[in-house]
Amino acid sequence: MAVMGKKKSKVSDEVPSSSMADIAFLLLVFFLVTTTFPKDAGLAIVLPEQGEDVAVSQRNILHIVIQPSGIVEVKRGESPQVQQVRPADVESIWRQDVAGNDNLIAAVKTHPDAPYRFMVDVLDALHTAGAERISLQILEG
Amino acid sequence: MPIKSGGFSRKSKTSSEVPSSSMADIAFLLLIFFMVSTVFQKDRDRPIEWPEAEATQKIDEKIKNILNIWVERNGDIFINDRPFAMTDVATTVGPLYAASDRALVISIRSDREVRYSTIDLLQQQLVAAGVMRVVFATELEQRMTRERR
């Protein structure tokens, strides 16, 4: 091995590090922009004022009863006919019914023993269908 | 360009590199800026299982105007890391609501399996406190998982 006569390679054997800072900042900015705190989200409703009771004609009410098992019973106004559906089906029912009646109100009555998530499922379906007049009640009797 | 001094080109006196001595200053400036401008959540998360909803929307309000009411699976209520009885909610939230100039948004962060009677009582308490804007906090549900149900 000739020590003295060894020619140095002109190509640097190091990884170029001058752009590392740029990469670091790019990552920093990327995560700053993409980070969301997912828990600050939900389904917004507006509560009525205390003592605010409004009489509504029965034919403008879509009764939605949520049973503890998660079965949803839909009843239109005073008609005795009850339709049993899944929470997600409320979306299409609302879309269908609101097309025929602009003043429709969704009266969501939940059984006291029903898990909260079924009420959220129904509320989700109503929000997805664009419903705004929603009344949340507890099932009595 | 005529070649002078035996074929060696003269070096320019101006450095061809971007000055990097002030980069640390910039980095610290950014760091301090984000440290100062970040607002942290006031209360600690309770161990709950979130309900899911496809129509989940971000709350259109500043973080300082959002009050979280946590309802655990067994029905315990927590506001600002402290447990509260159901009957005390109205008297607790009322003054906070007035102090915020009626801008306060209540975020009900309830476990998905809580009995609905608890949520109904909570809503009655909030109505008694005069609160208008309430959000049922949910996690965003993807349409794919929903269709599988």
Tab-separated table of C-alpha atoms in Angstrom:
chain	number	residue	atom	x	y	z
A	1	MET	CA	0.000	0.000	0.000
A	2	ALA	CA	1.506	3.257	-1.064
A	3	VAL	CA	0.803	5.714	1.719
A	4	MET	CA	2.369	8.792	0.252
A	5	GLY	CA	1.089	8.457	-3.244
A	6	LYS	CA	-2.556	7.897	-2.373
A	7	LYS	CA	-4.766	10.182	-4.334
A	8	LYS	CA	-7.726	11.714	-2.556
A	9	SER	CA	-11.111	11.150	-4.050
A	10	LYS	CA	-12.687	14.363	-5.139
A	11	VAL	CA	-16.189	13.229	-4.247
A	12	SER	CA	-17.023	13.963	-0.631
A	13	ASP	CA	-17.863	10.887	1.379
A	14	GLU	CA	-20.268	12.721	3.692
A	15	VAL	CA	-23.990	13.048	3.377
A	16	PRO	CA	-24.717	16.683	2.569
A	17	SER	CA	-26.046	18.260	5.726
A	18	SER	CA	-26.693	21.798	4.610
A	19	SER	CA	-30.300	21.071	3.753
A	20	MET	CA	-31.061	19.236	6.974
A	21	ALA	CA	-32.409	22.368	8.619
A	22	ASP	CA	-34.769	22.874	5.711
A	23	ILE	CA	-36.057	19.345	6.092
A	24	ALA	CA	-36.494	19.827	9.823
A	25	PHE	CA	-38.488	23.028	9.336
A	26	LEU	CA	-40.548	21.433	6.612
A	27	LEU	CA	-41.506	18.633	8.984
A	28	LEU	CA	-42.181	21.109	11.785
A	29	VAL	CA	-44.504	23.192	9.628
A	30	PHE	CA	-46.193	20.113	8.213
A	31	PHE	CA	-47.101	18.779	11.637
A	32	LEU	CA	-48.115	22.225	12.879
A	33	VAL	CA	-50.568	22.496	10.031
A	34	THR	CA	-51.917	18.961	10.082
A	35	THR	CA	-52.340	18.529	13.827
A	36	THR	CA	-55.927	18.799	14.908
A	37	PHE	CA	-57.333	18.235	18.338
A	38	PRO	CA	-60.147	15.893	17.405
A	39	LYS	CA	-62.072	16.160	20.647
A	40	ASP	CA	-63.170	19.760	20.068
A	41	ALA	CA	-65.851	18.571	17.758
A	42	GLY	CA	-69.328	17.187	17.984
A	43	LEU	CA	-72.984	17.661	17.218
A	44	ALA	CA	-74.168	21.155	18.093
A	45	ILE	CA	-77.661	21.836	19.322
A	46	VAL	CA	-79.367	24.917	20.706
A	47	LEU	CA	-81.252	24.431	23.942
A	48	PRO	CA	-84.622	26.117	24.376
A	49	GLU	CA	-85.002	28.884	26.929
A	50	GLN	CA	-86.551	28.009	30.226
A	51	GLY	CA	-90.338	27.924	30.105
A	52	GLU	CA	-90.346	28.172	26.340
A	53	ASP	CA	-93.242	25.959	25.319
A	54	VAL	CA	-94.485	26.148	21.786
A	55	ALA	CA	-97.639	24.414	20.664
A	56	VAL	CA	-97.024	22.519	17.450
A	57	SER	CA	-99.583	20.893	15.242
A	58	GLN	CA	-99.368	17.119	15.398
A	59	ARG	CA	-99.066	16.794	11.661
A	60	ASN	CA	-95.802	18.729	11.729
A	61	ILE	CA	-94.187	16.310	14.151
A	62	LEU	CA	-92.119	13.279	13.283
A	63	HIS	CA	-92.017	11.177	16.444
A	64	ILE	CA	-88.779	9.237	16.813
A	65	VAL	CA	-88.743	6.910	19.816
A	66	ILE	CA	-85.457	5.278	20.801
A	67	GLN	CA	-85.778	2.036	22.741
A	68	PRO	CA	-83.033	0.638	25.062
A	69	SER	CA	-82.289	-2.077	22.505
A	70	GLY	CA	-81.392	0.525	19.890
A	71	ILE	CA	-84.532	-0.027	17.853
A	72	VAL	CA	-85.975	3.231	16.614
A	73	GLU	CA	-89.730	3.610	16.251
A	74	VAL	CA	-90.884	6.261	13.824
A	75	LYS	CA	-94.438	7.602	14.031
A	76	ARG	CA	-95.848	10.419	11.932
A	77	GLY	CA	-98.089	12.880	13.742
A	78	GLU	CA	-101.259	11.261	15.035
A	79	SER	CA	-101.199	8.272	12.747
A	80	PRO	CA	-101.066	5.067	14.844
A	81	GLN	CA	-98.757	3.376	12.364
A	82	VAL	CA	-95.336	2.645	13.872
A	83	GLN	CA	-92.310	1.889	11.738
A	84	GLN	CA	-89.350	0.097	13.327
A	85	VAL	CA	-85.967	1.040	11.853
A	86	ARG	CA	-82.270	1.267	12.655
A	87	PRO	CA	-80.835	4.637	13.844
A	88	ALA	CA	-79.061	5.211	10.518
A	89	ASP	CA	-82.328	4.827	8.591
A	90	VAL	CA	-83.707	7.981	10.196
A	91	GLU	CA	-81.658	9.993	7.676
A	92	SER	CA	-83.601	8.787	4.629
A	93	ILE	CA	-86.929	8.973	6.490
A	94	TRP	CA	-86.282	12.614	7.384
A	95	ARG	CA	-85.227	13.486	3.827
A	96	GLN	CA	-88.378	11.852	2.478
A	97	ASP	CA	-90.763	13.465	4.949
A	98	VAL	CA	-89.265	16.948	4.953
A	99	ALA	CA	-89.695	17.081	1.183
A	100	GLY	CA	-93.444	16.894	1.732
A	101	ASN	CA	-93.599	19.221	4.741
A	102	ASP	CA	-91.226	22.157	5.251
A	103	ASN	CA	-92.342	22.739	8.846
A	104	LEU	CA	-91.519	19.254	10.038
A	105	ILE	CA	-90.069	18.921	13.532
A	106	ALA	CA	-88.160	15.879	14.704
A	107	ALA	CA	-89.237	14.939	18.222
A	108	VAL	CA	-86.574	12.557	19.463
A	109	LYS	CA	-87.850	10.723	22.529
A	110	THR	CA	-85.281	8.506	24.190
A	111	HIS	CA	-86.079	5.799	26.732
A	112	PRO	CA	-84.429	6.601	30.114
A	113	ASP	CA	-82.524	3.305	30.028
A	114	ALA	CA	-81.321	3.632	26.434
A	115	PRO	CA	-77.572	4.169	26.034
A	116	TYR	CA	-76.538	7.696	25.083
A	117	ARG	CA	-74.899	6.477	21.875
A	118	PHE	CA	-78.219	5.524	20.269
A	119	MET	CA	-79.452	9.074	20.777
A	120	VAL	CA	-76.189	10.314	19.234
A	121	ASP	CA	-76.694	7.937	16.286
A	122	VAL	CA	-80.175	9.326	15.629
A	123	LEU	CA	-78.992	12.915	16.110
A	124	ASP	CA	-76.147	12.164	13.699
A	125	ALA	CA	-78.600	10.864	11.108
A	126	LEU	CA	-80.760	13.987	11.501
A	127	HIS	CA	-77.724	16.296	11.231
A	128	THR	CA	-76.519	14.429	8.156
A	129	ALA	CA	-79.949	14.870	6.587
A	130	GLY	CA	-79.735	18.600	7.311
A	131	ALA	CA	-82.458	18.704	9.973
A	132	GLU	CA	-82.455	21.824	12.128
A	133	ARG	CA	-85.714	21.657	14.058
A	134	ILE	CA	-84.940	18.914	16.540
A	135	SER	CA	-86.499	18.455	19.947
A	136	LEU	CA	-84.748	16.167	22.433
A	137	GLN	CA	-87.041	14.664	25.022
A	138	ILE	CA	-87.128	11.765	27.410
A	139	LEU	CA	-89.685	9.024	26.908
A	140	GLU	CA	-92.259	9.160	29.682
A	141	GLY	CA	-94.632	6.556	30.952
B	1	MET	CA	-11.834	35.666	-18.798
B	2	PRO	CA	-8.110	35.642	-19.160
B	3	ILE	CA	-6.379	33.053	-17.053
B	4	LYS	CA	-4.008	34.640	-14.594
B	5	SER	CA	-1.632	33.447	-11.900
B	6	GLY	CA	-0.614	30.211	-13.461
B	7	GLY	CA	-4.011	28.895	-14.404
B	8	PHE	CA	-5.623	29.113	-10.979
B	9	SER	CA	-8.844	31.068	-10.920
B	10	ARG	CA	-9.078	33.608	-8.136
B	11	LYS	CA	-11.452	32.899	-5.321
B	12	SER	CA	-14.330	35.261	-4.845
B	13	LYS	CA	-14.237	37.014	-1.494
B	14	THR	CA	-17.981	36.775	-1.049
B	15	SER	CA	-19.058	33.519	0.558
B	16	SER	CA	-21.227	31.377	-1.620
B	17	GLU	CA	-23.104	29.890	1.336
B	18	VAL	CA	-26.254	31.094	3.007
B	19	PRO	CA	-25.256	32.493	6.411
B	20	SER	CA	-26.293	29.941	8.968
B	21	SER	CA	-25.133	31.559	12.175
B	22	SER	CA	-28.514	33.157	12.812
B	23	MET	CA	-30.502	30.029	12.130
B	24	ALA	CA	-30.558	29.057	15.801
B	25	ASP	CA	-32.050	32.460	16.595
B	26	ILE	CA	-34.805	31.910	14.074
B	27	ALA	CA	-35.490	28.463	15.461
B	28	PHE	CA	-35.770	29.764	19.003
B	29	LEU	CA	-37.964	32.634	17.845
B	30	LEU	CA	-40.384	30.173	16.266
B	31	LEU	CA	-40.244	27.935	19.310
B	32	ILE	CA	-41.037	30.801	21.672
B	33	PHE	CA	-43.770	32.126	19.385
B	34	PHE	CA	-45.609	28.798	19.381
B	35	MET	CA	-45.051	28.300	23.106
B	36	VAL	CA	-46.680	31.639	23.827
B	37	SER	CA	-49.514	31.342	21.338
B	38	THR	CA	-50.573	27.805	22.255
B	39	VAL	CA	-53.574	27.554	24.519
B	40	PHE	CA	-53.857	24.352	26.456
B	41	GLN	CA	-57.010	22.625	27.492
B	42	LYS	CA	-57.874	23.553	31.041
B	43	ASP	CA	-59.014	20.202	32.315
B	44	ARG	CA	-57.633	16.733	32.040
B	45	ASP	CA	-59.296	14.082	29.932
B	46	ARG	CA	-61.520	11.632	31.780
B	47	PRO	CA	-61.474	7.976	30.801
B	48	ILE	CA	-64.542	7.715	28.610
B	49	GLU	CA	-65.428	5.921	25.425
B	50	TRP	CA	-66.501	8.459	22.837
B	51	PRO	CA	-69.665	8.132	20.858
B	52	GLU	CA	-69.166	8.335	17.115
B	53	ALA	CA	-71.016	10.465	14.612
B	54	GLU	CA	-70.574	11.037	10.925
B	55	ALA	CA	-71.898	14.603	11.045
B	56	THR	CA	-69.251	15.649	13.604
B	57	GLN	CA	-68.314	19.294	13.154
B	58	LYS	CA	-65.692	21.451	14.775
B	59	ILE	CA	-66.953	23.784	17.466
B	60	ASP	CA	-66.881	27.291	16.048
B	61	GLU	CA	-65.707	28.976	19.222
B	62	LYS	CA	-62.454	29.860	20.983
B	63	ILE	CA	-61.078	27.209	23.276
B	64	LYS	CA	-61.416	29.477	26.297
B	65	ASN	CA	-65.143	29.739	25.659
B	66	ILE	CA	-65.708	26.010	25.695
B	67	LEU	CA	-66.639	24.353	28.968
B	68	ASN	CA	-66.368	20.589	29.103
B	69	ILE	CA	-68.807	18.601	31.159
B	70	TRP	CA	-67.620	15.028	31.466
B	71	VAL	CA	-70.049	12.215	32.168
B	72	GLU	CA	-68.406	8.919	32.985
B	73	ARG	CA	-69.920	5.537	32.322
B	74	ASN	CA	-71.320	5.223	35.858
B	75	GLY	CA	-72.935	8.669	35.609
B	76	ASP	CA	-70.338	10.697	37.549
B	77	ILE	CA	-70.081	14.297	36.380
B	78	PHE	CA	-66.814	16.214	36.232
B	79	ILE	CA	-66.339	19.904	35.482
B	80	ASN	CA	-62.807	21.343	35.493
B	81	ASP	CA	-61.381	18.172	37.074
B	82	ARG	CA	-63.798	18.282	39.998
B	83	PRO	CA	-66.716	15.920	40.605
B	84	PHE	CA	-70.153	17.474	40.841
B	85	ALA	CA	-73.574	16.248	41.849
B	86	MET	CA	-76.216	16.541	39.140
B	87	THR	CA	-78.212	19.066	41.177
B	88	ASP	CA	-75.175	21.388	41.472
B	89	VAL	CA	-74.545	21.681	37.736
B	90	ALA	CA	-76.939	24.595	37.154
B	91	THR	CA	-75.506	26.644	40.021
B	92	THR	CA	-71.950	25.921	38.832
B	93	VAL	CA	-72.431	26.583	35.146
B	94	GLY	CA	-74.712	29.631	35.617
B	95	PRO	CA	-72.027	32.024	36.962
B	96	LEU	CA	-69.449	30.749	34.437
B	97	TYR	CA	-71.937	31.384	31.642
B	98	ALA	CA	-72.641	34.907	32.879
B	99	ALA	CA	-68.900	35.621	33.270
B	100	SER	CA	-68.267	34.662	29.653
B	101	ASP	CA	-70.806	37.210	28.350
B	102	ARG	CA	-73.157	34.415	27.290
B	103	ALA	CA	-70.593	33.186	24.769
B	104	LEU	CA	-69.888	29.935	26.590
B	105	VAL	CA	-70.388	26.711	24.671
B	106	ILE	CA	-70.995	23.597	26.742
B	107	SER	CA	-69.371	20.483	25.390
B	108	ILE	CA	-71.043	17.385	26.819
B	109	ARG	CA	-68.358	14.730	26.783
B	110	SER	CA	-70.247	11.688	27.800
B	111	ASP	CA	-69.430	8.037	27.641
B	112	ARG	CA	-71.377	6.271	24.911
B	113	GLU	CA	-73.025	3.801	27.297
B	114	VAL	CA	-74.390	6.340	29.776
B	115	ARG	CA	-78.133	5.975	30.408
B	116	TYR	CA	-80.110	8.650	28.595
B	117	SER	CA	-81.909	9.697	31.792
B	118	THR	CA	-78.570	11.130	33.024
B	119	ILE	CA	-78.145	13.179	29.840
B	120	ASP	CA	-81.739	14.403	30.087
B	121	LEU	CA	-81.234	15.588	33.679
B	122	LEU	CA	-78.025	17.320	32.578
B	123	GLN	CA	-79.874	19.101	29.774
B	124	GLN	CA	-82.517	20.248	32.254
B	125	GLN	CA	-79.762	21.639	34.478
B	126	LEU	CA	-78.236	23.495	31.529
B	127	VAL	CA	-81.613	24.930	30.533
B	128	ALA	CA	-82.038	26.098	34.135
B	129	ALA	CA	-78.600	27.759	33.920
B	130	GLY	CA	-79.768	29.600	30.806
B	131	VAL	CA	-77.238	27.986	28.471
B	132	MET	CA	-78.163	28.018	24.793
B	133	ARG	CA	-75.323	26.435	22.874
B	134	VAL	CA	-74.540	22.835	23.650
B	135	VAL	CA	-72.397	20.383	21.735
B	136	PHE	CA	-72.509	16.639	22.159
B	137	ALA	CA	-68.827	15.846	21.754
B	138	THR	CA	-68.265	12.959	19.368
B	139	GLU	CA	-65.515	11.388	17.387
B	140	LEU	CA	-65.701	11.576	13.637
B	141	GLU	CA	-67.079	8.365	12.206
B	142	GLN	CA	-65.948	7.333	8.760
B	143	ARG	CA	-68.636	6.293	6.336
B	144	MET	CA	-66.861	2.974	5.770
B	145	THR	CA	-67.207	1.874	9.395
B	146	ARG	CA	-70.789	3.002	9.392
B	147	GLU	CA	-71.750	0.902	6.414
B	148	ARG	CA	-70.314	-2.173	8.034
B	149	ARG	CA	-72.657	-1.807	10.961
